[in-house]
Coordinates of C-alpha atoms in Angstrom, one line a residue:
Chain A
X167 CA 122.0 178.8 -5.7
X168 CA 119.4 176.3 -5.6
X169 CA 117.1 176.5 -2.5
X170 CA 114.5 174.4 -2.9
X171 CA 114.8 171.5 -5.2
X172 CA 111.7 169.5 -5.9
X173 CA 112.6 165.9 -8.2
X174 CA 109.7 163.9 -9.6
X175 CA 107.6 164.0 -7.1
X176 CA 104.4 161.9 -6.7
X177 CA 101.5 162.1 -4.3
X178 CA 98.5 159.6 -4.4
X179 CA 95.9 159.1 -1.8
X180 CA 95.5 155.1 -0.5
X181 CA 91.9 153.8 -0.7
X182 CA 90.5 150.4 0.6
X183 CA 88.1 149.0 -2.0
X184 CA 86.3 146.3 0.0
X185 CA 89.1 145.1 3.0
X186 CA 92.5 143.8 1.4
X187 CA 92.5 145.3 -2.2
X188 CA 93.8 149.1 -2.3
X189 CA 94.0 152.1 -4.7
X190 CA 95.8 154.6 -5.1
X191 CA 94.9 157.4 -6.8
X192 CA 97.8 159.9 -8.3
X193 CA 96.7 163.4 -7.8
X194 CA 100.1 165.0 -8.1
X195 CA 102.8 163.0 -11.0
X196 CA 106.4 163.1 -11.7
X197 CA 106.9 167.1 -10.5
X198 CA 110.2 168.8 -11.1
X199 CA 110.7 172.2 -10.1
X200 CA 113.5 174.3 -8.6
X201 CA 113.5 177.6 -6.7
X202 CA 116.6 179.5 -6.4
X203 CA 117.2 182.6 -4.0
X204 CA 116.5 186.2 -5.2
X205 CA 114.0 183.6 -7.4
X206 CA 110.0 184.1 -7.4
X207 CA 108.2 181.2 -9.2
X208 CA 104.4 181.1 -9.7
X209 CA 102.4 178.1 -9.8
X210 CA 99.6 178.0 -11.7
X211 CA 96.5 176.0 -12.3
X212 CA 92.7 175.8 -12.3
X213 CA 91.1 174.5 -8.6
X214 CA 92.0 170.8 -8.6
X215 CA 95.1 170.6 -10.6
X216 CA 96.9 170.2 -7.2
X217 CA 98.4 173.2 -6.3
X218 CA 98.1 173.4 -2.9
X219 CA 99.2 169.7 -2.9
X220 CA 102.2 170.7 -3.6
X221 CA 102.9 173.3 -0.7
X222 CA 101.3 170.6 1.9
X223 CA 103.7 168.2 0.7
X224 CA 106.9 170.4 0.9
X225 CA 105.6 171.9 3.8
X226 CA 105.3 168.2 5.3
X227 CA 101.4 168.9 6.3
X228 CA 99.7 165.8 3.9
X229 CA 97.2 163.8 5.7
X230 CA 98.3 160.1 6.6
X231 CA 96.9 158.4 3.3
X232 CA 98.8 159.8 1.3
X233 CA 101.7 158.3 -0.4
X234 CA 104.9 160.5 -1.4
X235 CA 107.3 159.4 -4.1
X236 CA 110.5 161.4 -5.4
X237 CA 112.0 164.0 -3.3
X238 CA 112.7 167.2 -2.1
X239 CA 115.5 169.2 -1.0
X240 CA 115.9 172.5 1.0
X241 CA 119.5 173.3 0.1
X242 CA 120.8 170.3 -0.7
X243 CA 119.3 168.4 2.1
X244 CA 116.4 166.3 2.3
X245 CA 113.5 167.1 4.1
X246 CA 112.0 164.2 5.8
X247 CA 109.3 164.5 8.2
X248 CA 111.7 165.7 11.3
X249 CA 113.9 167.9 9.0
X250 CA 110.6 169.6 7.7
X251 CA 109.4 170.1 11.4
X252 CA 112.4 172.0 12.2
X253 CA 112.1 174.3 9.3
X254 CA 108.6 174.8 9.4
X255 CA 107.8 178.1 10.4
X256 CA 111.4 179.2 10.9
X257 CA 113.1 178.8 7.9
X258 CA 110.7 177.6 5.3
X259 CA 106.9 180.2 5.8
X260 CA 104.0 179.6 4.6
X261 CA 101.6 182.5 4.0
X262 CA 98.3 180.5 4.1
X263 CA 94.9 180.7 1.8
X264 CA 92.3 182.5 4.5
X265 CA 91.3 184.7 7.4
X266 CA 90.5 181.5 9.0
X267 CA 94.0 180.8 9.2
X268 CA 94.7 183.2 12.3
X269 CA 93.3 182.5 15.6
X270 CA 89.6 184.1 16.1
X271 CA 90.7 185.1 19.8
X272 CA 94.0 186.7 19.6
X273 CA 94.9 189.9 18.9
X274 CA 96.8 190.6 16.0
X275 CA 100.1 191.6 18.1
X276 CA 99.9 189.1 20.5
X277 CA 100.1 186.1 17.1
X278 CA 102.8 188.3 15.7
X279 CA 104.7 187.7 19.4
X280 CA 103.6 183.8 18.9
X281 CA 105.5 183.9 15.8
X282 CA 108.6 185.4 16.8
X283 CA 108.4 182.8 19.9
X284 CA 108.4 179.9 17.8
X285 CA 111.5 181.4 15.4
X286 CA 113.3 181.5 19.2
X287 CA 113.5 185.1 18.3
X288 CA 114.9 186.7 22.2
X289 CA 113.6 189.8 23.5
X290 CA 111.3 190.8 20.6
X291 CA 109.6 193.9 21.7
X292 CA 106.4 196.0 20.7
X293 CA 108.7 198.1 18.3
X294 CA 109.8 194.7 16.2
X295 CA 106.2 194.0 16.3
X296 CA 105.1 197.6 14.9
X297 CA 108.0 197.0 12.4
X298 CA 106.5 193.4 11.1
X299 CA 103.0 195.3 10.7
X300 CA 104.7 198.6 9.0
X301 CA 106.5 197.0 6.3
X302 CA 103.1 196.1 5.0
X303 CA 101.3 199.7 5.2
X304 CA 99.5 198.6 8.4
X305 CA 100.2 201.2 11.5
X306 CA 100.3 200.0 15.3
X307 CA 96.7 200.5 15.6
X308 CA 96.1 197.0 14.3
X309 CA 98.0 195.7 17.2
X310 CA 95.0 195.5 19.3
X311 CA 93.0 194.0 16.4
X312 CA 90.7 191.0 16.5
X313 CA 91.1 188.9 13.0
X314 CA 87.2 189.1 12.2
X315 CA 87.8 192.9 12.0
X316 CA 90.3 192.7 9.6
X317 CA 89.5 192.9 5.7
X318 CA 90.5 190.3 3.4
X319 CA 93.3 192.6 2.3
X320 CA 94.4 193.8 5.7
X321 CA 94.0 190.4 6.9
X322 CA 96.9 189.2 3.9
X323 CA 98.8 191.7 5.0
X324 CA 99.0 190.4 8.6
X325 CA 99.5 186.8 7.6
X326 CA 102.5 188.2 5.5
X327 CA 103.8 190.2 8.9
X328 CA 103.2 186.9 10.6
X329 CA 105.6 184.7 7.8
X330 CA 108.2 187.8 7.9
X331 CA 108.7 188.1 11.6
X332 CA 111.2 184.7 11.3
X333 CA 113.2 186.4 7.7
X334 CA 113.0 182.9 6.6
X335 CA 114.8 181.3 3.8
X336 CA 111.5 180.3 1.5
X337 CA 107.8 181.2 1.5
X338 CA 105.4 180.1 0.4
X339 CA 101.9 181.7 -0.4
X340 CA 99.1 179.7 -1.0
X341 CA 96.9 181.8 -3.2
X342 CA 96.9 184.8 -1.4
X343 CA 95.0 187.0 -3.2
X344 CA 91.6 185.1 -3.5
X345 CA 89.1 187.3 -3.0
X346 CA 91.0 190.7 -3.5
X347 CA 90.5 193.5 -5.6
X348 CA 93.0 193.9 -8.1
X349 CA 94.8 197.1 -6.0
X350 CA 94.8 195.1 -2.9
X351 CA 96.1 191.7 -5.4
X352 CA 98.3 193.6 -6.8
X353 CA 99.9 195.1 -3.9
X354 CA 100.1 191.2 -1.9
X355 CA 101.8 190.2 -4.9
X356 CA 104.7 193.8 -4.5
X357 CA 105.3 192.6 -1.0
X358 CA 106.0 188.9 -2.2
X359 CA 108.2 189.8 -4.8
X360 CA 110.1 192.3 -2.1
X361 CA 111.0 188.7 -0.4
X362 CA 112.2 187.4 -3.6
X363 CA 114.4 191.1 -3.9
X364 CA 115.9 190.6 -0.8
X365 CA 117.5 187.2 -1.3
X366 CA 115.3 184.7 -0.4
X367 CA 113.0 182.1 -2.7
X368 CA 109.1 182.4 -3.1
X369 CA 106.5 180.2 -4.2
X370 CA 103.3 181.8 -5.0
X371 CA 100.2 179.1 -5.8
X372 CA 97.8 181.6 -7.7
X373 CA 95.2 180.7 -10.3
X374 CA 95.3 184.8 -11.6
X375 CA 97.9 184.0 -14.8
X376 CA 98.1 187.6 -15.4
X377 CA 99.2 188.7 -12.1
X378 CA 101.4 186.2 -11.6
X379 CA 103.5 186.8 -15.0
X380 CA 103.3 190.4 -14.0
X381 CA 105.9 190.0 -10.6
X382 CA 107.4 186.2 -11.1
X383 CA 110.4 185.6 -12.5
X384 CA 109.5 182.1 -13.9
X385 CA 105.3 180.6 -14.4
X386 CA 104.8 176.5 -13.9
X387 CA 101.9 175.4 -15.3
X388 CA 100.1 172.9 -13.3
X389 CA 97.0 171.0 -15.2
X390 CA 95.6 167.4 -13.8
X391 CA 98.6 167.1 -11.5
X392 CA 100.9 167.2 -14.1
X393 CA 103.6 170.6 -14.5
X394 CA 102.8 170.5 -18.1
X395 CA 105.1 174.0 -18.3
X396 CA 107.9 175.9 -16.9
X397 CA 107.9 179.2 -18.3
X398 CA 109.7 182.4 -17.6
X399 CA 107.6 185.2 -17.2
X400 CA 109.1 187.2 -20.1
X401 CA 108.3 184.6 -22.7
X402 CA 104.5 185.5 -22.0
X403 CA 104.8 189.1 -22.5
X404 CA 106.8 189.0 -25.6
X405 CA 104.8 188.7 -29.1
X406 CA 101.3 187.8 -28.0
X407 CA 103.3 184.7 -25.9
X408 CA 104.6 183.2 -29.1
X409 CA 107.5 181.2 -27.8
X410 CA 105.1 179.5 -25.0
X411 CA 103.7 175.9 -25.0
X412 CA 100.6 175.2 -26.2
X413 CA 98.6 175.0 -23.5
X414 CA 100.4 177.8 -21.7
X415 CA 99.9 179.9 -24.6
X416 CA 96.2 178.9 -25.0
X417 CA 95.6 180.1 -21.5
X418 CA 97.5 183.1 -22.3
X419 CA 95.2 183.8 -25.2
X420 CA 92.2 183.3 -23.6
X421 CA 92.2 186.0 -20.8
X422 CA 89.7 188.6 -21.5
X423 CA 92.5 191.1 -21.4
X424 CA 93.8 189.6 -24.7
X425 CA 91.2 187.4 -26.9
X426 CA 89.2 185.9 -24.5
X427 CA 88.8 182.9 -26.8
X428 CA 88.6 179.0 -26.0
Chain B
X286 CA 62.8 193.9 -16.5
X287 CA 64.3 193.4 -12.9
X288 CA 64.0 196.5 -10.8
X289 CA 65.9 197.4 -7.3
X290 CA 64.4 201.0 -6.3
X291 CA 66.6 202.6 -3.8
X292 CA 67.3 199.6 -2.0
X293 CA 69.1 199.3 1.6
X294 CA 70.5 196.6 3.5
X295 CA 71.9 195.7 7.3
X296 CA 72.6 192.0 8.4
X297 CA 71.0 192.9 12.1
X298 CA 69.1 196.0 13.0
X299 CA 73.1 197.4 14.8
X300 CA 74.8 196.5 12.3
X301 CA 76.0 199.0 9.7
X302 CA 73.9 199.5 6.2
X303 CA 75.8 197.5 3.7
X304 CA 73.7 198.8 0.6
X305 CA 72.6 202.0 1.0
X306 CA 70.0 203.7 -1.5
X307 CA 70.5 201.5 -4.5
X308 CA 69.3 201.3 -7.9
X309 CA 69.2 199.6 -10.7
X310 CA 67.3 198.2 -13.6
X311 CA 68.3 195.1 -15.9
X312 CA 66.0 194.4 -19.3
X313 CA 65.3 191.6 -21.2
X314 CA 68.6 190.4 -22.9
X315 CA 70.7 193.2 -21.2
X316 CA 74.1 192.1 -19.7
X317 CA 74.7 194.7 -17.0
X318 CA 78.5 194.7 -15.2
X319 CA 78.5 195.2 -11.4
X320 CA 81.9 196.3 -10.4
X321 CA 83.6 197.8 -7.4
X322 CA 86.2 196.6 -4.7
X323 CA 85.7 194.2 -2.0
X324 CA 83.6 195.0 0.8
X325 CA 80.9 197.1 -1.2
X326 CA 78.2 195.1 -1.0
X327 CA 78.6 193.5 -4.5
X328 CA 77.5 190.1 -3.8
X329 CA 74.8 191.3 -1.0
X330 CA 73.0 193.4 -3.8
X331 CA 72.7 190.2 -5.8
X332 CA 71.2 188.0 -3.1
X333 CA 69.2 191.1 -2.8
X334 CA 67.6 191.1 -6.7
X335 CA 67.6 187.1 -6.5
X336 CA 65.3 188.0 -3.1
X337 CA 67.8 185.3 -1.5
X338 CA 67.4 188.7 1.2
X339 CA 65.2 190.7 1.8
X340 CA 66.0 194.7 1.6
X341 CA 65.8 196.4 5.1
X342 CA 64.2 199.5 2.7
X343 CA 63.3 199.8 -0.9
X344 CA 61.9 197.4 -3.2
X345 CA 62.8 194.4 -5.7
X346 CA 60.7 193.9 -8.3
X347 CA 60.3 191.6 -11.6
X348 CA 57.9 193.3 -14.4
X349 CA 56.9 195.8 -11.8
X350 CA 55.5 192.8 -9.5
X351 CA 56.7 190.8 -6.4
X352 CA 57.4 187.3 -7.8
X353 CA 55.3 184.7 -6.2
X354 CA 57.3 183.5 -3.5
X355 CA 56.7 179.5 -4.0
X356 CA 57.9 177.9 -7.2
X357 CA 61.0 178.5 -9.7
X358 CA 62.3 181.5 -8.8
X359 CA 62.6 184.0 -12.1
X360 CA 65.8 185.5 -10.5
X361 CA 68.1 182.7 -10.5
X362 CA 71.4 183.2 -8.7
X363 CA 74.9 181.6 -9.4
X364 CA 78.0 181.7 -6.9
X365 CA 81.3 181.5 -7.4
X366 CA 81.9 178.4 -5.3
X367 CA 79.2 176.0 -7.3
X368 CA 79.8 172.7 -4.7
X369 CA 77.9 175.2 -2.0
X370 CA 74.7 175.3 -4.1
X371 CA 74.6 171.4 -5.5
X372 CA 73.0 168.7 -2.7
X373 CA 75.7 166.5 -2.0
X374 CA 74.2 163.2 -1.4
X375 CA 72.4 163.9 -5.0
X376 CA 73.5 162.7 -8.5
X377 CA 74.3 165.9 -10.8
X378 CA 71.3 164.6 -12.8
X379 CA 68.6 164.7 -10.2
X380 CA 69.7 168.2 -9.3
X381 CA 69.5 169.1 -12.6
X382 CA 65.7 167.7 -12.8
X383 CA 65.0 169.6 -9.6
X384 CA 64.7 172.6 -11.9
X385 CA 63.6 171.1 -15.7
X386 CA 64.6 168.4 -18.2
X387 CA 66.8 170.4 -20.4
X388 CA 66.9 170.0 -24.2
X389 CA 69.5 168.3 -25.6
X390 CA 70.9 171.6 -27.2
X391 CA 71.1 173.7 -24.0
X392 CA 72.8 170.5 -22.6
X393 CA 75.4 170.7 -25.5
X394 CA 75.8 174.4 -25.8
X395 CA 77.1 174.4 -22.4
X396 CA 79.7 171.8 -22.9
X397 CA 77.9 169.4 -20.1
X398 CA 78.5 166.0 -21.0
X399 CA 75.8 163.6 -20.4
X400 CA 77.9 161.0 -18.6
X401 CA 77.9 163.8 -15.5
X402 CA 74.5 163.0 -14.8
X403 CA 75.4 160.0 -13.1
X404 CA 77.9 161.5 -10.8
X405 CA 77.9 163.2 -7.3
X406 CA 79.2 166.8 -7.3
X407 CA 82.0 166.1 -5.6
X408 CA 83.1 164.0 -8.3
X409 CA 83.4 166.9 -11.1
X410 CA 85.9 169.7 -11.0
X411 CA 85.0 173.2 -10.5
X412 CA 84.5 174.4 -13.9
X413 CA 82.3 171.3 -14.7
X414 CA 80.1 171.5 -11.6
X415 CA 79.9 175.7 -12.4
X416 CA 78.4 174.4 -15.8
X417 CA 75.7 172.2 -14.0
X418 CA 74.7 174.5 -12.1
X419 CA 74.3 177.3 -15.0
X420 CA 72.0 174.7 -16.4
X421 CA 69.8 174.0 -13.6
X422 CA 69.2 177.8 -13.8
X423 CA 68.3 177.5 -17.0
X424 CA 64.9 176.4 -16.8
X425 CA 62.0 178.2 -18.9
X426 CA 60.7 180.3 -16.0
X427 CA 64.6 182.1 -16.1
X428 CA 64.1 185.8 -16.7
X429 CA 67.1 187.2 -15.2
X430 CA 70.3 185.5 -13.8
X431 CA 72.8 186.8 -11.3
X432 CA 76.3 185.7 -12.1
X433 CA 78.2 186.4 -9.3
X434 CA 82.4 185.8 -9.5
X435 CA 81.3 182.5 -11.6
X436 CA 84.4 181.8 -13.4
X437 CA 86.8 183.5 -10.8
X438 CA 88.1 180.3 -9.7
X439 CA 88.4 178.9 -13.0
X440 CA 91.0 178.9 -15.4
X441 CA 91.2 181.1 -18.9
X442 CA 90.2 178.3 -21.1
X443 CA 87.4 177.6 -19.0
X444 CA 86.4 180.9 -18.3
X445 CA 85.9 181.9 -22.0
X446 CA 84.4 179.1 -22.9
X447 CA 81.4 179.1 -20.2
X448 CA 81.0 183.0 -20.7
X449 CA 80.8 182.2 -24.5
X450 CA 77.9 179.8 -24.3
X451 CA 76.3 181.7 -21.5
X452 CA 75.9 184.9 -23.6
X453 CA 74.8 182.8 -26.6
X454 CA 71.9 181.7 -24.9
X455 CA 70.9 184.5 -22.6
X456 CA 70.9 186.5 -26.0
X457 CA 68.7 183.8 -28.1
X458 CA 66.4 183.7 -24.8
X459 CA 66.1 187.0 -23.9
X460 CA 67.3 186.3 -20.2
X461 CA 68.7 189.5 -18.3
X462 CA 71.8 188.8 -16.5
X463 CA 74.0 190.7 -13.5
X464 CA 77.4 189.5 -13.8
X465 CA 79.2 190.7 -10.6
X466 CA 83.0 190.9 -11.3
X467 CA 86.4 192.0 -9.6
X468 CA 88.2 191.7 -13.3
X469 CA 87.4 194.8 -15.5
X470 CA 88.6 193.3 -18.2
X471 CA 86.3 190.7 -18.0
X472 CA 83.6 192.8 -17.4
X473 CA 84.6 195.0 -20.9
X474 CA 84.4 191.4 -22.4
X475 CA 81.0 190.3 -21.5
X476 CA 78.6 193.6 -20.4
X477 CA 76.8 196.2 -22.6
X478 CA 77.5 198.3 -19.7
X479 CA 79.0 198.6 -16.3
X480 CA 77.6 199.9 -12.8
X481 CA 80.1 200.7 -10.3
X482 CA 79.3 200.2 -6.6

C-alpha cells in the first residue's frame, strides 16, 4: 500500500529584482515518487541537487519564500500545512543531518522522554527509554549523556532512538551517515532498513550510491532538481548495472570500487 | 620531502592527546593514503603537516627545514567542505589570484571554466568550488598538498574526474600529496600506499 505519494512536485524560491518584478527560481521540478510500507527508497544526488529540499517540503519545514506546486499525500490524504503539523514527529520522523540537531543542554534520556511526550505516549518510564537506546547497541549508561559527548556514530544512533520512540508510520533520514566510517555507515543504514522490515516506509537522502543500493529496495536519482531515475536496487548489482539509465549507470561506473572513470 | 617525526597533539593542555607519537614521511610525487575510522585524529594530523597547528611535541618539517612562516605556504591544505576556505564577498577569480595567475592548461586540466572567475563562491556548486580551490593551491611554490575528504561530498562522476586531473598534475609536477580518506576503495584507486591511523 502506498504511504507516501509524492506527484510532480515543484519548489522555487520567490526573489524581488528591484521592487515590483519577481523571480522565481525552480530548485526542485516536476518530482514523482512513491513509498510504500515494508518499502525503503534512497535518494540520491550530489550536494545541491535538492535533496534535502525534498524532505523539508514533505516534512512541511520550507522557509516562507518558497513556492510549492504539485502535491503530496500520506495515505491518500493530503498534507497541507495543518495536516503535516499533526503528523510531524508522530506519525511521519525525521532522523535529521547532525549532532547539532539535539539540544546541547539535555541529557540524552531526558530528549528521549521529550519525544515520547510529544507522540502523547502515557506513562513512558526509564525501561521504555533503555529500550529506545538498546535497540540501537547503546546501554543505559548514555542516559545521563550530554550530546557534545557523543560520537558522530553514537550520536546517529540516538537521533534514531529519538525518531523510534513514536513507531511512526514513515521516516525519514536526511543523510545520516555523513561523516561515518563505513562500519558505523553501514550499521545506521541495518537499523533503517529494520524500520522498513517491520512495516513501515523509509526515505533515506544519502549521496553514498553504494551504500544505499546495498540496503534500499528502490534508488531515485536526483541531479539539478530533477529525479532523472527511479531504479530498483537490484538493477545496479546485476551485470556491471547494465539495465540502468545512463546517467545512473555512469555514476555506477564511476565509483572507485568499480572503474572509477568519468 | 614532508616529514612529521613523532608528532603529538592536544587541543588544550587537559585535554586528551589526539595524535600521539606520529610519523610519517611523503616524497616528491608520492601519493600516500591516510586511513582509519572517525575520531583518530585523521584530519588533525593534516592541519598538523599543513602547520595550520602546531604539534604539542615533535616536529614538522619540509626538506628537513621549518618553512618560513610568511608567504605561500609549500604545504597547501584542502577540506572537504570548499565554501569554508573561499572569502565570500570575493569573486572566484580574485581568490584564485590571491595565490598565482594560473596557466591556461592547469586552468583546463582541472575542468575550471573561465566564466567562474566572475562569480562569488556561493554561486558554484560543491564540486566546482572543490576545483577552485585545488587550483589556488596550485601555485608554483606547491610541494606537498593535503587532500583531506575532498570529493566525499561529491558525486561519482565528479569524484573521478577531479582525482583524475589531480594525480595528472601532481605526477607531471612532482607535488607530494596526503589524501585522507574514509573510502578504501578510493584510497586503492588513487595512493601508492596506505598508512592507517
Amino acid at each position: 500500500m502506498t504511504l507516501l505519494s509524492v506527484d510532480r512536485l515543484t519548489v522555487a524560491f520567490r526573489r524581488y529584482s528591484g521592487l515590483i518584478d519577481r523571480v522565481d527560481i525552480d530548485c526542485l521540478a516536476d518530482l514523482t515518487l512513491d513509498v510504500a510500507r515494508g518499502e525503503m527508497v534512497a535518494l540520491f544526488g550530489a550536494s545541491g541537487a535538492g535533496k534535502s529540499l525534498f524532505a523539508h517540503a514533505v516534512l512541511g519545514l520550507l522557509p516562507p519564500n518558497a513556492v510549492v506546486n504539485g502535491s503530496i499525500r500520506f495515505e491518500g490524504e493530503r498534507l497541507d500545512a495543518s495536516r503535516i503539523a499533526h503528523l510531524r514527529g508522530r506519525r511521519i520522523a525525521l532522523v535529521p543531518q547532525s549532532l547539532s540537531h539535539l539540544d546541547p543542554l539535555a541529557t540524552v534520556g531526558r530528549q528521549i522522554g521529550w519525544a515520547a511526550k510529544r507522540v502523547g505516549r502515557k506513562g513512558f518510564t526509564r525501561e521504555d527509554a533503555v529500550a529506545a537506546l538498546n535497540r540501537f547497541g547503546l546501554d543505559e549508561l548514555f542516559l545521563e549523556s550530554y550530546p557534545h559527548t557523543l560520537s558522530g556514530g553514537m550520536a546517529r544512533r540516538v537521533m534514531l532512538a529519538i525518531a523510534s520512540v513514536g513507531d511512526p508510520d514513515l521516516v525519514i533520514a536526511d543523510e545520516p551517515t555523513n561523516g561515518l566510517d563505513p562500519v558505523n555507515a553501514e550499521k545506521v543504514f541495518g537499523f533503517l532498513r529494520g524500520f522498513a522490515d517491520d512495516g513501515k516506509g523509509v526515505v533515506v537522502i544519502s549521496h553514498d550510491l553504494a551504500a544505499a543500493v546495498a540496503s534500499a529496495d528502490r534508488v531515485a536519482v536526483l541531479r539539478d532538481g530533477a529525479l532523472v531515475a527511479t531504479e530498483q536496487a537490484a538493477t545496479f548489482m546485476r551485470n556491471g548495472g547494465e539495465g540502468l539509465t545512463p546517467y545512473a549507470r555512469a555514476l555506477w561506473r564511476a565509483l572507485p570500487q568499480h572503474e572509477f572513470r568519468a | 620531502m614532508l616529514e612529521a617525526r613523532d608528532i603529538s597533539f592536544r587541543y588544550g593542555p587537559r585535554d586528551p592527546l589526539v595524535v600521539q607519537g606520529f610519523d610519517l614521511a611523503i616524497g616528491p610525487g608520492e601519493v600516500v593514503g591516510l586511513a582509519g575510522p572517525s575520531g583518530r585524529g585523521k584530519s588533525t594530523i593534516g592541519r598538523l603537516l599543513a602547520r595550520h597547528l602546531r604539534p604539542t611535541a615533535g616536529a614538522v618539517t619540509v626538506n628537513g627545514a621549518q618553512p618560513p612562516a610568511r608567504g605561500f605556504n609549500p604545504v597547501q591544505f584542502l577540506s572537504q567542505t570548499p565554501i569554508f576556505a573561499a572569502n565570500p564577498r570575493w569573486t572566484v577569480g580574485r581568490i584564485v589570484g590571491e595565490a598565482w595567475t594560473p596557466d591556461a592548461d592547469t586552468v583546463h586540466g582541472l575542468g575550471v571554466r573561465p566564466a567562474w572567475f566572475d562569480r562569488f563562491p556561493h554561486e558554484l556548486s560543491g564540486g566546482e568550488l572543490q576545483r577552485i580551490t585545488i587550483l589556488r593551491a596550485l601555485a608554483p611554490g606547491l610541494r606537498y598538498l593535503i587532500a583531506d575528504e575532498i570529493t566525499s561530498m561529491l558525486d561519482p562522476l565528479a569524484q573521478a574526474e577531479i582525482w583524475k586531473a589531480l594525480l595528472g598534475l601532481v605526477k607531471q609536477r612532482a607535488i607530494g600529496l596526503l589524501a585522507i580518506s574514509h573510502d578504501a576503495h578510493l584510497l586503492g584507486r588513487v595512493a601508492d600506499r596506505v598508512v592507517t591511523v
